[in-house]
Amino acid sequence: MTTPLFGQMMDMPLNVSALLAHAARYNGDAGIVSRRIEGDLHRYTWRDCERRAKQLAQALAALGVQRGERIATLAWNGYRHVEAYYGVAGYGAVCHTINPRLFCDQIAYIVSHADDSYVLFDTTFAALVDALAPQCPKVRGWIALTDEAHLPAMQTPVLSYETLLAAQDGEFDWPVLDELSASYLCYTSGTTGNPKGALYTHRSSVLHAFGAAMPDAMGLSTRDSVLPVVPMFHVNAWGIPHASALAGSKLVLPGKDLDGKSLYELMEAERVTFSAGVPTVWMGLLRHVKEIGAKFSSLERTIIGGSACPPAMLATFQQDYGVEVIHAWGMTEMSPLGTLSKLNFEQTQRPPEAQRKLLEKQGRAMFGVDMKIVGEDGHELPWDGVAFGDLHVRGPWVIDRYFRSDASPLVDGWFPTGDVATIDQDGFLNITDRSKDVIKSGGEWISSIDVENVAVAHPAVAEAACIACAHPKWTERPLLVVVLREGASVTREELLAFYQGKVAKWWIPDDVAFVDELPHTATGKLQKLKLRDQFRDHKLPGAVEGAA
Ligand code: ADP
C-alpha cells in the first residue's frame, strides 16, 4: 500500500467571511444600494458593509452568543440582512433565514426546531413577532433591524439593532472556522408535512459562490449591477449575496416592494445588468413594462427558476426586450443551484428553433453537481430526452441529511430530489414534474409542466395548473385549471383546440376548469396537492364509471 503524498499549500479553510473581506479589501468602493422599508434608498459600500458586519459579530459576542448557535432573520433583501449573513456566519454562529410568508404556526415550529437564540427582524414583521414570541419561549431576544427612533410599538420587549452596533467599534478579526462547521440554515417550504432544515457549511457556501459566479452560471463580474429579486429568506437568495461579494459586483436590494413598477424603476435607476427571480415576479415586471411601453436600458440577463419558466416568458424577454434568460433549476437541499441553461459554442451554430428548444430546458449541470435519472427499479436511464425518471444528485453543496434528523435520505450515495425529469443527448435536464404531481395515463407519464406551458402561451391565460383526475379507463387523465387574464375570455373548446399540434394528442387535457386563483406555497409554487383535493370529485367528460 502506498501512502498518499500530502500537498504543501497553506492551511486556510474556506470561510464565508473571506468573501466579504475580499470584497471590502479589493472592491471596497463597489456599492450596495437598498430600498429601505421607509421607501428611500440607502447607499453604502462593501467596505462599509464589512465594518458593520464586524460590529454585529462583536455585538453577538457581547450578548453571549456561542459558536454554532442559531441566529434567525425575518427580513427582506436589504443591507442589514447582508450584514446579518456575514456578521452571524462570520462570527461562527449559524444564520438561519426564515420565510416570513409562512404561517405563524409553521414559523413557530421552525424557530423551536432550529432552537434559535435571537431573531433579527424587519419592522414590517412587528405584528408577526408579537404573535410568535409567546410561542417561542426559548428565544433570548428579538432584535429589530432599525434604530431607536423607528422602533415600532410592540408587546414583545425588543432590542434595537443600531443601538447594539453603535456600542461596538468594528475592530474585529474574523475567526478562522473549521470549513465544515455550519454557516446557514434554510428550511424547505414544507408542502407536505413539517418544513425540513438544510444546514450548509462554510465550505459548501463558498464553493457554491464560486460556482454561481462562473460564466455559464450567473457570470458575475466587477462590471455587474446585481439585483436579486429572489428573497434572501429563500435559499440564501440563490447564493447571490455570496457570489456578488466574491465577484466584486454592485448589489441592489429591493426591500419589500416586489411589484413590477417598483422593480422596474429600481433596475433603471441603478443600471442593473443582472437579476434573478421566480416566474411570478417576472410576470408582474413584464406586465408593467408592456403597459408603460418601456424597454430595459441596462438589464442584460436574468436567471429564472424556482418553477418552470414558461417558454412564452422566455420568448418575450429575449425577442421583445433583448434580455437573456437563463433558465435554472435547483432546490433548498442543494444550496440551491444545480443546472443552468446556456448554449455552448456548437449549440449556438444550430438553427434558431433548436436553440430555443434547448434554452427552454433547465440546462446542464454545473461543476459541483452530478446528476442522473433512474427508473422504478433504480437503474440509471439513458440520456435520450425521452426516458422520464427520478432525478438524483450529489455534490459538495448537496445535503446528506436534514437538520436534526439521523435518517439519511440518500439512495446509494445520491440525493433523490423528488423531481421527475428527462436528460437529452446534450446533457440538458428537463423537469417534467414533482414526483408527487405526475399524471400517469394508461401507464405512461404526462408532463404537467409541458401542458401548462402551452396554456400560458395562450393570450387569454394568466396562469394554469395541470393536475391528474381519476379516470376509469386510463387511471388518470389531465385536467387543466386556468386563471384568465383580466378582461380576457376563452372557452374550454378554444383552449383545447389551441393544443393541436403542440403536444402529443393523448397529452391534451380532458377538461378545463376556470378559477379566480390558484393555491400557492409561501415561495410562490403551485400547491398541486391542494388543487387535487379541490377537484377530487371532478368528473371528466367521458369518464363514466364502467366505460372502457
Ligand atoms: P427553489 O425554489 O429556490 O428552486 P425550493 O427548494 O423551494 O428551491 O424548491 C425546489 C423545487 O422547485 C425543485 O425540486 C423543483 O421541483 C422546483 N423547481 C425549481 N426550479 C425549477 C425549474 N426551473 N423548473 C421546474 N421546477 C423547478
Coordinates of C-alpha atoms and ligand atoms in Angstrom, one line a residue:
M1 CA 0.0 0.0 0.0
T2 CA 1.3 3.5 -0.9
T3 CA 1.0 6.4 1.5
P4 CA -0.8 9.4 0.0
L5 CA 1.5 12.3 -0.6
F6 CA 0.2 15.5 1.0
G7 CA 0.4 18.8 -0.8
Q8 CA 2.2 21.8 0.6
M9 CA -0.4 24.6 0.4
M10 CA -1.4 26.9 3.2
D11 CA -3.9 25.6 5.6
M12 CA -6.7 28.1 5.0
P13 CA -10.2 26.7 5.5
L14 CA -12.9 28.1 3.2
N15 CA -14.9 30.6 5.4
V16 CA -17.7 32.8 4.2
S17 CA -16.2 35.8 6.0
A18 CA -13.4 35.7 3.4
L19 CA -15.9 36.6 0.7
L20 CA -16.8 39.8 2.5
A21 CA -13.2 40.5 3.5
H22 CA -12.2 40.1 -0.2
A23 CA -15.0 42.4 -1.4
A24 CA -14.1 45.0 1.3
R25 CA -10.4 45.0 0.6
Y26 CA -10.2 44.7 -3.2
N27 CA -13.6 46.0 -4.4
G28 CA -14.3 48.1 -1.4
D29 CA -15.9 51.0 -3.3
A30 CA -18.4 48.8 -5.1
G31 CA -21.8 49.9 -3.9
I32 CA -24.7 48.2 -2.0
V33 CA -27.9 50.1 -2.7
S34 CA -31.0 49.1 -0.7
R35 CA -34.6 50.3 -0.8
R36 CA -35.5 50.7 2.8
I37 CA -38.8 50.0 4.4
E38 CA -39.3 53.7 4.7
G39 CA -39.1 53.8 0.9
D40 CA -35.9 55.8 0.4
L41 CA -32.6 54.4 -0.9
H42 CA -29.8 53.6 1.4
R43 CA -26.3 53.6 -0.1
Y44 CA -23.0 52.4 1.1
T45 CA -20.1 50.1 0.0
W46 CA -18.8 46.6 0.5
R47 CA -16.2 48.2 2.7
D48 CA -18.8 49.8 5.0
C49 CA -20.7 46.5 5.0
E50 CA -17.8 44.6 6.3
R51 CA -17.2 47.1 9.1
R52 CA -20.8 46.8 10.3
A53 CA -20.9 43.1 9.9
K54 CA -17.9 43.1 12.3
Q55 CA -19.7 45.3 14.7
L56 CA -22.6 42.8 14.6
A57 CA -20.2 40.0 15.3
Q58 CA -18.9 41.9 18.3
A59 CA -22.5 42.6 19.4
L60 CA -23.2 38.9 19.3
A61 CA -20.2 38.2 21.5
A62 CA -21.4 40.9 23.9
L63 CA -24.8 39.1 24.0
G64 CA -23.0 35.9 25.0
V65 CA -23.8 34.1 21.7
Q66 CA -21.7 31.0 21.3
R67 CA -20.3 29.4 18.1
G68 CA -22.8 27.2 16.4
E69 CA -25.9 28.9 18.0
R70 CA -28.6 29.7 15.6
I71 CA -29.5 33.3 15.0
A72 CA -32.6 33.8 12.9
T73 CA -33.6 36.5 10.4
L74 CA -37.1 37.6 9.3
A75 CA -36.1 40.2 6.8
W76 CA -36.4 41.5 3.2
N77 CA -33.5 42.0 0.9
G78 CA -31.6 44.9 2.4
Y79 CA -28.2 45.9 3.6
R80 CA -28.8 45.0 7.3
H81 CA -29.8 41.5 6.1
V82 CA -26.4 41.2 4.2
E83 CA -24.7 42.3 7.4
A84 CA -26.6 39.6 9.3
Y85 CA -25.5 37.0 6.7
Y86 CA -21.8 37.8 7.2
G87 CA -21.8 39.0 10.8
V88 CA -23.6 35.9 12.1
A89 CA -21.9 33.2 10.0
G90 CA -18.5 35.0 10.0
Y91 CA -18.6 35.1 13.8
G92 CA -19.2 31.3 13.8
A93 CA -22.9 31.2 14.7
V94 CA -25.4 29.9 12.1
C95 CA -27.5 32.4 10.2
H96 CA -31.0 30.9 10.0
T97 CA -33.1 32.7 7.4
I98 CA -36.8 32.3 7.9
N99 CA -39.5 32.8 5.3
P100 CA -41.9 35.4 6.8
R101 CA -44.6 34.4 4.4
L102 CA -45.1 31.0 6.1
F103 CA -48.0 30.7 8.6
C104 CA -47.2 31.9 12.1
D105 CA -47.5 28.3 13.5
Q106 CA -45.1 27.0 10.9
I107 CA -42.6 29.7 11.8
A108 CA -43.0 28.9 15.5
Y109 CA -42.3 25.3 14.7
I110 CA -39.2 26.2 12.7
V111 CA -37.9 28.6 15.4
S112 CA -38.2 25.9 18.1
H113 CA -36.9 23.1 15.8
A114 CA -33.9 25.2 15.0
D115 CA -33.5 26.3 18.6
D116 CA -32.9 29.9 17.5
S117 CA -31.5 32.1 20.4
Y118 CA -32.0 35.5 18.8
V119 CA -34.2 36.7 16.0
L120 CA -33.4 39.7 13.8
F121 CA -36.5 41.1 12.2
D122 CA -37.5 43.9 9.9
T123 CA -40.1 46.2 11.4
T124 CA -42.7 45.2 8.9
F125 CA -42.9 41.9 10.8
A126 CA -43.5 43.5 14.2
A127 CA -47.1 42.1 14.4
L128 CA -45.8 38.7 13.4
V129 CA -43.1 38.8 16.1
D130 CA -45.7 39.7 18.7
A131 CA -47.7 36.7 17.6
L132 CA -44.6 34.4 17.6
A133 CA -42.9 35.5 20.8
P134 CA -45.3 33.7 23.2
Q135 CA -44.9 30.5 21.2
C136 CA -41.1 30.7 21.2
P137 CA -40.1 31.0 24.9
K138 CA -36.5 29.8 24.3
V139 CA -35.7 32.8 22.1
R140 CA -33.4 35.0 24.3
G141 CA -34.0 38.2 22.4
W142 CA -35.9 39.8 19.4
I143 CA -33.8 42.4 17.6
A144 CA -35.5 45.0 15.4
L145 CA -33.4 45.8 12.3
T146 CA -33.7 49.6 12.9
D147 CA -32.7 52.4 15.2
E148 CA -34.3 53.5 18.5
A149 CA -36.3 56.2 16.7
H150 CA -38.0 53.7 14.4
L151 CA -38.8 51.0 16.9
P152 CA -42.4 50.1 16.4
A153 CA -44.9 49.9 19.3
M154 CA -44.9 46.2 20.3
Q155 CA -45.9 43.9 23.1
T156 CA -42.7 42.0 22.9
P157 CA -39.6 43.6 24.5
V158 CA -37.2 44.2 21.7
L159 CA -33.6 45.4 21.2
S160 CA -32.6 47.9 18.5
Y161 CA -30.0 46.6 16.0
E162 CA -28.5 50.0 15.5
T163 CA -28.1 50.5 19.3
L164 CA -26.3 47.1 19.5
L165 CA -24.0 48.0 16.7
A166 CA -23.3 51.5 18.0
A167 CA -21.8 50.1 21.1
Q168 CA -19.1 48.3 19.1
D169 CA -16.0 49.7 17.3
G170 CA -15.7 47.2 14.4
E171 CA -12.1 46.4 15.3
F172 CA -12.6 42.6 15.0
D173 CA -10.6 39.8 13.3
W174 CA -12.8 37.2 11.6
P175 CA -12.1 33.9 13.4
V176 CA -10.7 31.1 11.4
L177 CA -13.5 28.5 11.5
D178 CA -13.5 24.8 10.5
E179 CA -14.8 24.9 7.0
L180 CA -17.1 22.0 7.8
S181 CA -18.8 24.0 10.5
A182 CA -22.3 25.3 9.9
S183 CA -22.9 28.6 8.1
Y184 CA -26.6 28.9 7.1
L185 CA -29.8 27.1 7.9
C186 CA -32.7 27.1 5.4
Y187 CA -36.0 25.3 5.8
T188 CA -37.9 23.9 2.8
S189 CA -41.3 25.3 2.3
G190 CA -43.0 22.1 3.6
T191 CA -45.7 21.5 1.0
T192 CA -46.2 18.1 2.7
G193 CA -45.7 17.8 6.5
N194 CA -43.4 20.0 8.5
P195 CA -40.6 22.1 6.9
K196 CA -37.2 20.4 7.0
G197 CA -33.9 22.2 7.6
A198 CA -31.0 22.2 5.2
L199 CA -27.8 23.1 7.1
Y200 CA -25.0 24.4 4.9
T201 CA -21.3 24.5 5.8
H202 CA -18.8 27.3 5.2
R203 CA -17.2 25.1 2.6
S204 CA -20.4 24.5 0.8
S205 CA -21.4 28.1 0.8
V206 CA -18.0 29.3 -0.5
L207 CA -17.8 26.6 -3.2
H208 CA -21.4 27.4 -4.2
A209 CA -20.4 31.1 -4.5
F210 CA -17.6 30.1 -6.9
G211 CA -20.0 28.0 -8.9
A212 CA -22.7 30.7 -9.0
A213 CA -20.3 33.3 -10.3
M214 CA -19.0 31.3 -13.2
P215 CA -19.6 32.4 -16.8
D216 CA -22.0 29.6 -17.6
A217 CA -23.9 30.3 -14.4
M218 CA -24.6 33.9 -13.3
G219 CA -21.4 35.1 -15.0
L220 CA -20.8 37.8 -12.4
S221 CA -18.0 40.4 -12.5
T222 CA -16.9 43.7 -11.1
R223 CA -18.9 45.3 -14.0
D224 CA -22.2 44.0 -12.9
S225 CA -25.0 45.7 -11.0
V226 CA -26.9 42.8 -9.5
L227 CA -30.5 42.8 -8.2
P228 CA -31.6 39.6 -6.5
V229 CA -35.4 39.6 -6.5
V230 CA -35.3 36.1 -5.1
P231 CA -35.6 36.8 -1.4
M232 CA -32.7 36.5 1.0
F233 CA -35.1 34.4 3.2
H234 CA -35.3 31.9 0.4
V235 CA -32.3 29.6 -0.1
N236 CA -29.8 32.4 0.5
A237 CA -31.2 34.4 -2.4
W238 CA -29.8 31.6 -4.6
G239 CA -26.3 32.4 -3.3
I240 CA -26.2 36.0 -4.8
P241 CA -25.1 37.8 -1.6
H242 CA -22.1 35.5 -1.6
A243 CA -21.4 35.3 -5.3
S244 CA -21.6 39.1 -5.7
A245 CA -19.1 39.6 -2.9
L246 CA -16.7 37.1 -4.5
A247 CA -17.1 38.8 -7.9
G248 CA -17.0 42.4 -6.5
S249 CA -20.3 43.3 -8.1
K250 CA -22.6 46.2 -7.2
L251 CA -25.5 44.8 -5.2
V252 CA -29.0 46.4 -5.5
L253 CA -31.6 45.2 -2.9
P254 CA -35.3 45.8 -3.5
G255 CA -36.7 45.6 0.1
K256 CA -40.3 44.7 0.4
D257 CA -41.7 46.2 -2.8
L258 CA -41.5 43.5 -5.5
D259 CA -44.3 44.7 -7.8
G260 CA -43.4 45.4 -11.5
K261 CA -43.3 49.2 -11.2
S262 CA -41.1 49.3 -8.1
L263 CA -38.7 46.7 -9.6
Y264 CA -38.5 48.4 -13.0
E265 CA -37.8 51.8 -11.5
L266 CA -35.0 50.5 -9.3
M267 CA -33.5 48.5 -12.2
E268 CA -33.4 51.5 -14.4
A269 CA -32.1 53.9 -11.7
E270 CA -29.3 51.6 -10.6
R271 CA -28.4 50.4 -14.1
V272 CA -29.0 46.8 -13.1
T273 CA -27.3 44.3 -15.5
F274 CA -28.3 41.0 -13.9
S275 CA -31.3 39.9 -11.9
A276 CA -32.8 36.6 -10.6
G277 CA -36.2 35.5 -9.6
V278 CA -39.2 33.2 -9.9
P279 CA -41.5 33.4 -13.0
T280 CA -44.4 35.0 -11.0
V281 CA -42.2 38.1 -10.3
W282 CA -41.2 38.4 -13.9
M283 CA -44.9 38.2 -14.9
G284 CA -45.6 41.4 -12.9
L285 CA -42.5 43.1 -14.2
L286 CA -43.2 42.3 -17.9
R287 CA -46.9 43.4 -17.5
H288 CA -45.7 46.8 -16.1
V289 CA -43.1 47.3 -18.8
K290 CA -45.6 46.5 -21.5
E291 CA -48.2 48.8 -20.0
I292 CA -46.0 51.8 -20.0
G293 CA -44.4 50.9 -23.3
A294 CA -40.8 50.9 -21.9
K295 CA -37.6 48.9 -22.5
F296 CA -34.8 47.8 -20.3
S297 CA -31.9 50.2 -20.8
S298 CA -29.3 48.2 -18.8
L299 CA -30.6 44.7 -18.0
E300 CA -28.6 42.2 -19.9
R301 CA -29.6 38.8 -18.4
T302 CA -31.7 37.2 -15.7
I303 CA -32.0 33.9 -14.1
I304 CA -35.4 32.4 -13.9
G305 CA -36.0 29.4 -11.7
G306 CA -37.9 28.1 -8.7
S307 CA -40.7 26.9 -11.0
A308 CA -40.6 26.1 -14.7
C309 CA -40.0 29.3 -16.8
P310 CA -42.9 29.3 -19.4
P311 CA -41.4 29.4 -22.9
A312 CA -43.7 32.3 -23.7
M313 CA -41.9 34.4 -21.0
L314 CA -38.5 33.4 -22.3
A315 CA -39.5 34.5 -25.8
T316 CA -40.9 37.8 -24.6
F317 CA -37.7 38.6 -22.7
Q318 CA -35.4 37.6 -25.4
Q319 CA -37.3 38.8 -28.5
D320 CA -39.1 41.9 -27.3
Y321 CA -36.6 43.2 -24.8
G322 CA -33.2 41.7 -25.8
V323 CA -32.7 40.3 -22.3
E324 CA -31.0 36.9 -22.0
V325 CA -33.0 34.4 -19.9
I326 CA -31.0 31.7 -18.1
H327 CA -33.4 29.1 -17.0
A328 CA -32.1 27.4 -13.9
W329 CA -33.1 24.5 -11.7
G330 CA -32.2 23.8 -8.1
M331 CA -33.6 23.3 -4.6
T332 CA -33.0 24.2 -1.0
E333 CA -31.3 20.9 -0.4
M334 CA -28.7 21.8 -3.0
S335 CA -27.9 25.4 -1.8
P336 CA -29.7 25.7 -4.4
L337 CA -28.0 25.8 -7.8
G338 CA -28.0 22.6 -9.9
T339 CA -28.4 23.2 -13.6
L340 CA -28.5 26.3 -15.9
S341 CA -29.5 26.6 -19.5
K342 CA -26.7 28.2 -21.6
L343 CA -25.7 27.1 -25.1
N344 CA -22.2 26.0 -25.8
F345 CA -20.3 27.0 -28.9
E346 CA -21.5 24.1 -31.0
Q347 CA -25.2 24.6 -29.9
T348 CA -25.1 28.3 -31.0
Q349 CA -24.4 27.1 -34.5
R350 CA -27.7 25.2 -34.7
P351 CA -30.9 26.5 -36.3
P352 CA -32.8 29.1 -34.1
E353 CA -35.7 26.7 -33.3
A354 CA -33.3 24.0 -32.0
Q355 CA -31.5 26.6 -29.9
R356 CA -34.8 27.8 -28.5
K357 CA -35.9 24.3 -27.5
L358 CA -32.7 23.8 -25.6
L359 CA -32.9 27.1 -23.8
E360 CA -36.4 26.2 -22.6
K361 CA -35.0 23.3 -20.6
Q362 CA -33.4 23.6 -17.2
G363 CA -29.9 23.1 -18.7
R364 CA -26.7 21.3 -17.9
A365 CA -25.2 20.5 -14.6
M366 CA -22.6 22.9 -13.3
F367 CA -19.3 21.8 -11.8
G368 CA -20.1 20.6 -8.3
V369 CA -23.3 18.9 -9.2
D370 CA -23.5 15.4 -10.6
M371 CA -26.9 14.2 -11.7
K372 CA -28.7 11.1 -13.1
I373 CA -32.2 9.9 -13.7
V374 CA -33.3 6.5 -12.5
G375 CA -36.2 4.2 -13.3
E376 CA -38.5 2.5 -10.9
D377 CA -36.0 -0.4 -10.5
G378 CA -33.3 2.1 -9.5
H379 CA -31.3 1.7 -12.7
E380 CA -29.9 4.8 -14.5
L381 CA -31.9 5.8 -17.6
P382 CA -30.5 6.9 -20.9
W383 CA -29.8 10.5 -21.8
D384 CA -32.1 10.4 -24.8
G385 CA -34.5 13.3 -24.0
V386 CA -37.4 10.8 -23.9
A387 CA -36.9 8.5 -20.8
F388 CA -38.5 10.0 -17.7
G389 CA -37.0 9.2 -14.3
D390 CA -36.5 10.2 -10.8
L391 CA -33.7 12.8 -10.6
H392 CA -30.9 12.1 -8.2
V393 CA -28.0 14.4 -7.5
R394 CA -24.7 14.5 -5.5
G395 CA -22.0 17.1 -4.8
P396 CA -20.3 19.2 -2.2
W397 CA -23.2 21.6 -1.8
V398 CA -25.9 18.9 -1.6
I399 CA -27.1 17.9 1.9
D400 CA -26.7 14.3 3.0
R401 CA -29.3 14.6 5.7
Y402 CA -31.8 17.1 7.1
F403 CA -31.0 19.1 10.2
R404 CA -31.7 17.2 13.4
S405 CA -32.6 14.0 11.6
D406 CA -30.5 10.9 11.7
A407 CA -32.2 9.1 8.9
S408 CA -30.3 9.6 5.6
P409 CA -32.4 10.4 2.6
L410 CA -29.6 9.2 0.3
V411 CA -30.0 6.3 -2.1
D412 CA -26.7 4.7 -2.9
G413 CA -24.9 8.0 -2.0
W414 CA -27.2 10.1 -4.2
F415 CA -29.9 12.6 -3.0
P416 CA -33.3 11.9 -4.5
T417 CA -34.7 15.3 -5.5
G418 CA -38.4 14.3 -5.8
D419 CA -38.4 15.7 -9.3
V420 CA -39.1 13.7 -12.4
A421 CA -37.0 14.6 -15.5
T422 CA -35.5 13.7 -18.8
I423 CA -31.9 14.4 -19.8
D424 CA -31.1 14.7 -23.5
Q425 CA -28.0 13.9 -25.6
D426 CA -26.7 17.4 -24.9
G427 CA -26.9 16.6 -21.2
F428 CA -29.7 19.2 -20.8
L429 CA -32.1 18.5 -18.0
N430 CA -35.9 18.9 -18.5
I431 CA -38.0 18.8 -15.4
T432 CA -41.4 17.4 -16.2
D433 CA -42.9 17.2 -12.7
R434 CA -42.6 16.8 -9.0
S435 CA -42.8 13.0 -8.5
K436 CA -45.9 13.5 -6.3
D437 CA -47.6 15.6 -9.1
V438 CA -47.1 13.3 -12.0
I439 CA -50.0 12.3 -14.1
K440 CA -50.0 8.6 -15.1
S441 CA -52.3 7.9 -18.0
G442 CA -52.6 4.4 -19.2
G443 CA -49.2 3.6 -17.5
E444 CA -47.4 6.5 -19.3
W445 CA -46.4 9.8 -17.8
I446 CA -47.7 13.1 -19.0
S447 CA -45.6 16.1 -18.2
S448 CA -47.9 18.6 -16.4
I449 CA -45.3 21.3 -16.9
D450 CA -45.4 20.9 -20.7
V451 CA -49.2 21.0 -20.7
E452 CA -49.2 24.2 -18.5
N453 CA -46.6 25.9 -20.7
V454 CA -48.9 25.5 -23.7
A455 CA -51.8 27.0 -21.8
V456 CA -49.9 30.1 -20.6
A457 CA -48.8 30.7 -24.2
H458 CA -52.5 31.5 -24.9
P459 CA -53.0 35.3 -24.8
A460 CA -56.1 34.9 -22.5
V461 CA -54.4 32.8 -19.9
A462 CA -52.7 34.3 -16.9
E463 CA -51.8 31.1 -15.0
A464 CA -52.5 27.4 -15.4
A465 CA -52.1 24.2 -13.5
C466 CA -52.4 20.7 -14.9
I467 CA -53.4 18.0 -12.4
A468 CA -54.4 14.4 -12.5
C469 CA -58.0 13.5 -12.3
A470 CA -59.2 9.9 -11.7
H471 CA -60.4 8.1 -14.9
P472 CA -61.9 4.6 -15.0
K473 CA -60.1 3.6 -18.1
W474 CA -56.8 5.4 -18.0
T475 CA -56.4 5.5 -14.2
E476 CA -55.6 9.3 -14.5
R477 CA -56.2 11.9 -17.2
P478 CA -55.1 15.6 -17.1
L479 CA -57.4 18.4 -16.0
L480 CA -56.3 21.9 -16.8
V481 CA -57.2 24.5 -14.2
V482 CA -56.9 28.1 -15.5
V483 CA -56.9 31.6 -14.3
L484 CA -57.8 34.1 -17.1
R485 CA -56.1 37.4 -17.6
E486 CA -58.2 40.4 -16.5
G487 CA -60.8 41.2 -19.1
A488 CA -59.8 38.3 -21.4
S489 CA -62.0 35.3 -22.3
V490 CA -61.6 31.9 -24.0
T491 CA -63.8 28.9 -24.0
R492 CA -62.9 25.4 -23.0
E493 CA -63.2 24.2 -26.6
E494 CA -61.0 27.1 -27.9
L495 CA -58.3 26.4 -25.3
L496 CA -58.3 22.6 -26.0
A497 CA -58.1 23.4 -29.8
F498 CA -55.0 25.5 -29.0
Y499 CA -53.2 22.3 -28.1
Q500 CA -53.5 20.8 -31.5
G501 CA -50.0 20.1 -32.9
K502 CA -48.3 21.5 -29.8
V503 CA -48.2 18.3 -27.7
A504 CA -48.9 14.6 -28.2
K505 CA -52.6 14.1 -28.7
W506 CA -53.0 12.0 -25.6
W507 CA -51.4 14.8 -23.5
I508 CA -54.2 17.2 -24.3
P509 CA -56.3 17.7 -21.2
D510 CA -59.7 16.1 -21.0
D511 CA -61.3 19.1 -19.4
V512 CA -60.7 22.7 -18.4
A513 CA -61.8 24.3 -15.2
F514 CA -61.8 28.1 -14.8
V515 CA -61.0 29.5 -11.4
D516 CA -60.3 33.0 -9.9
E517 CA -57.0 32.0 -8.4
L518 CA -54.7 29.0 -7.9
P519 CA -53.3 28.0 -4.5
H520 CA -49.6 28.8 -4.0
T521 CA -47.0 28.0 -1.3
A522 CA -45.2 30.7 0.6
T523 CA -42.4 30.6 -2.1
G524 CA -44.9 31.0 -4.9
K525 CA -45.0 27.4 -6.1
L526 CA -48.3 25.9 -7.2
Q527 CA -49.8 23.7 -4.5
K528 CA -51.0 20.9 -6.6
L529 CA -51.9 18.6 -3.8
K530 CA -54.4 21.2 -2.6
L531 CA -55.7 21.6 -6.1
R532 CA -56.1 17.9 -6.5
D533 CA -58.1 17.8 -3.3
Q534 CA -60.2 20.7 -4.5
F535 CA -61.0 18.8 -7.8
R536 CA -61.2 15.3 -6.2
D537 CA -64.8 14.9 -7.2
H538 CA -64.5 16.5 -10.6
K539 CA -66.0 14.3 -13.3
L540 CA -64.1 14.4 -16.6
P541 CA -66.4 14.3 -19.7
G542 CA -66.5 10.7 -21.0
A543 CA -65.1 9.3 -17.7
V544 CA -68.3 7.3 -17.0
E545 CA -67.8 4.7 -14.4
G546 CA -67.5 1.3 -16.1
A547 CA -66.9 2.8 -19.6
A548 CA -63.9 1.3 -21.3
Ligands
ADP1 P1 -36.0 27.0 -5.3 O1 -37.4 27.4 -5.4 O2 -35.1 28.0 -4.9 O3 -35.6 26.3 -6.5 P2 -37.1 25.1 -3.4 O4 -36.3 24.1 -2.5 O5 -38.0 26.0 -2.7 O6 -35.9 25.9 -4.1 O7 -37.8 24.3 -4.5 C1 -37.2 23.3 -5.2 C2 -38.1 22.7 -6.2 O8 -38.7 23.7 -7.1 C3 -37.4 21.7 -7.2 O9 -37.3 20.4 -6.6 C4 -38.4 21.7 -8.3 O10 -39.5 20.9 -8.1 C5 -38.9 23.1 -8.4 N1 -38.1 23.9 -9.4 C6 -37.0 24.7 -9.1 N2 -36.6 25.2 -10.3 C7 -37.3 24.7 -11.3 C8 -37.4 24.9 -12.7 N3 -36.6 25.7 -13.3 N4 -38.3 24.2 -13.4 C9 -39.2 23.4 -12.8 N5 -39.2 23.2 -11.5 C10 -38.3 23.9 -10.7

